[in-house]
Each structure stands twice: as structure tokens, then as C-alpha cells.
Amino acid sequence: KNEVEQSPQNLTAQEGEFITINCSYSVGISALHWLQQHPGGGIVSLFMLSSGKKKHGRLIATINIQEKHSSLHITASHPRDSAVYICAVKGRSQGNLIFGKGTKLSVKP
Amino acid sequence: SQTIHQWPATLVQPVGSPLSLECTVEGTSNPNLYWYRQAAGRGLQLLFYSVGIGQISSEVPQNLSASRPQDRQFILSSKKLLLSDSGFYLCAWSLVSGGYTFGSGTRLTVV
């Protein structure tokens, strides 16, 4: 079993829909990251969370430390949101990140 | 500002040929540096990390190696590429605050 599990693996949505991507992890962490990977491969860091909730534009990320679960929400989705969204955690005793396999999001106009 | 440069962006190499991917960072000193690989259909996997010049830790046994000849330079190498080395290679560095900055990646195809 992977230490970081994401669901769904693939997601297709219509423009304007509210989107949720989930991430569960099995290790103790110091921080959780949500990343966005575009078709060319480059990765952009969206959020780093250790508790609670963060919002940036139409993106919202939440984390529940007790349940070892995080969600990434996209409100009013747009075709330009189409990308792979990756959840990654930093363990308490590690410097590197442990990555989920990613969720491929496709938003149709 | 803090930036990271990684090149080349794409690379097609024959089996048995050598490999050298380079990553440099700007705007910081003594960063923790990482090489990750993403094989088709899989998540990013840590290959090497470095906490200082000449200090390399390997996570996955393979025919790849890494070097850090300067504080802000991290190089991934192979003497002889295998087909299984194909994938997306990503350099990253981490901040004391816990944030990460990622390079733009190199898509390697071994033919």
C-alpha cells in the first residue's frame, strides 16, 4: 500500500463545476503539499499545509491531521485548470517528499 | 529571487549512452537538493538528495549517480543508460521553512 493515496485517479468535469480531489496518507507528517503538473511536465507548488485550511483564488486546500486526510477543491472550474494534481507529504523525520500518483483533471468547455 | 534551472527539457538517448542532467539554483545558499523520477503511470520517486557539497544520499539502487560539485549545482549522471531509465526527471530544492521549489523537469526517452 502506498503511503500517499489520491482519489480519484482521473476526473472529467464540465466548466463551472465544483471539483474535489482527495488525499490520504499513512505516515506522520510535518507538512502536506498540493502541486500542479501541466502537460509539459513542469510542477508548480499550490499549497503547503500543516493544519486547517488555505485559499488562493478559486483553489481551497484543507487538511485534517487526526484523520490523515486532505482535500483540494476548485470552485468554478475552467478548462485551464486541466492538469495533474499531486499530493505530497513531508514526513516528520525526512527532508524529502513522498508523492501520490496524482489525479488527472480534465475540464471540458 | 529564488529560482531553479534544469536542463535539458527533453532528451532522446540510445541504450548504453551516458547521461548528464544538470540543475542549478539561485537566490539561496546551502539548499537541500533532490532528484526525483516519474516513470510512466507512477508517482514521483526520490532518487538522490544532498544536504551539502559532496554529500549525496541514494534512495533507490540503480545505474544512476548524482554529484554536487558546487553548493548550488546538482548533477544526475549515468555511464550507460537502460531502457528502464526512461521517464521524467525533476530537480527540487527545499527551504528551511519547508517549502519546495521545482525545476521544469527533463523528459528522457531511452531508445
Short mmCIF file of N, CA, C and O in Angstrom, two decimals, chain A residues 14 23 36 47 49 57 66 69 73 76 83 91 95 109:
data_model
loop_
_atom_site.label_atom_id
_atom_site.label_comp_id
_atom_site.label_asym_id
_atom_site.label_seq_id
_atom_site.Cartn_x
_atom_site.Cartn_y
_atom_site.Cartn_z
N GLN A 14 -17.27 19.38 -16.22
CA GLN A 14 -17.72 20.44 -17.11
C GLN A 14 -17.31 21.78 -16.52
O GLN A 14 -17.27 21.95 -15.29
N CYS A 23 -6.83 13.21 -0.74
CA CYS A 23 -5.51 12.65 -0.47
C CYS A 23 -5.51 12.07 0.94
O CYS A 23 -5.87 12.76 1.90
N GLN A 36 0.71 21.18 -8.85
CA GLN A 36 0.02 21.11 -10.14
C GLN A 36 1.07 20.83 -11.22
O GLN A 36 2.07 21.53 -11.30
N PHE A 47 -0.04 24.72 -2.65
CA PHE A 47 -0.21 24.94 -1.22
C PHE A 47 0.77 24.10 -0.42
O PHE A 47 1.14 23.01 -0.84
N LEU A 49 0.52 22.85 3.59
CA LEU A 49 -0.38 22.87 4.74
C LEU A 49 0.20 22.06 5.88
O LEU A 49 0.77 20.99 5.67
N GLY A 57 -7.32 32.23 -4.59
CA GLY A 57 -8.19 32.37 -5.74
C GLY A 57 -9.32 31.37 -5.68
O GLY A 57 -10.07 31.32 -4.70
N GLN A 66 -5.76 14.63 12.27
CA GLN A 66 -6.20 13.45 13.03
C GLN A 66 -6.62 12.32 12.09
O GLN A 66 -6.33 11.15 12.33
N HIS A 69 -5.93 13.17 6.31
CA HIS A 69 -6.64 13.36 5.06
C HIS A 69 -6.61 14.83 4.65
O HIS A 69 -6.69 15.72 5.51
N HIS A 73 -9.96 21.62 -3.37
CA HIS A 73 -11.20 21.99 -4.03
C HIS A 73 -10.91 23.07 -5.08
O HIS A 73 -10.08 23.97 -4.85
N ALA A 76 -15.77 26.84 -9.46
CA ALA A 76 -15.98 27.40 -10.81
C ALA A 76 -14.87 26.96 -11.76
O ALA A 76 -14.14 27.79 -12.32
N ALA A 83 -5.05 19.63 -15.63
CA ALA A 83 -3.66 19.34 -15.24
C ALA A 83 -3.69 18.09 -14.37
O ALA A 83 -4.75 17.55 -14.07
N GLY A 91 7.49 13.76 5.70
CA GLY A 91 7.47 13.06 6.97
C GLY A 91 8.17 13.85 8.05
O GLY A 91 8.98 14.74 7.77
N GLY A 95 13.55 14.84 4.98
CA GLY A 95 13.59 16.11 4.27
C GLY A 95 12.91 16.02 2.93
O GLY A 95 12.47 17.02 2.38
N PRO A 109 -15.04 22.48 -21.86
CA PRO A 109 -15.78 23.76 -22.00
C PRO A 109 -17.27 23.50 -22.28
O PRO A 109 -17.66 22.43 -22.68
#
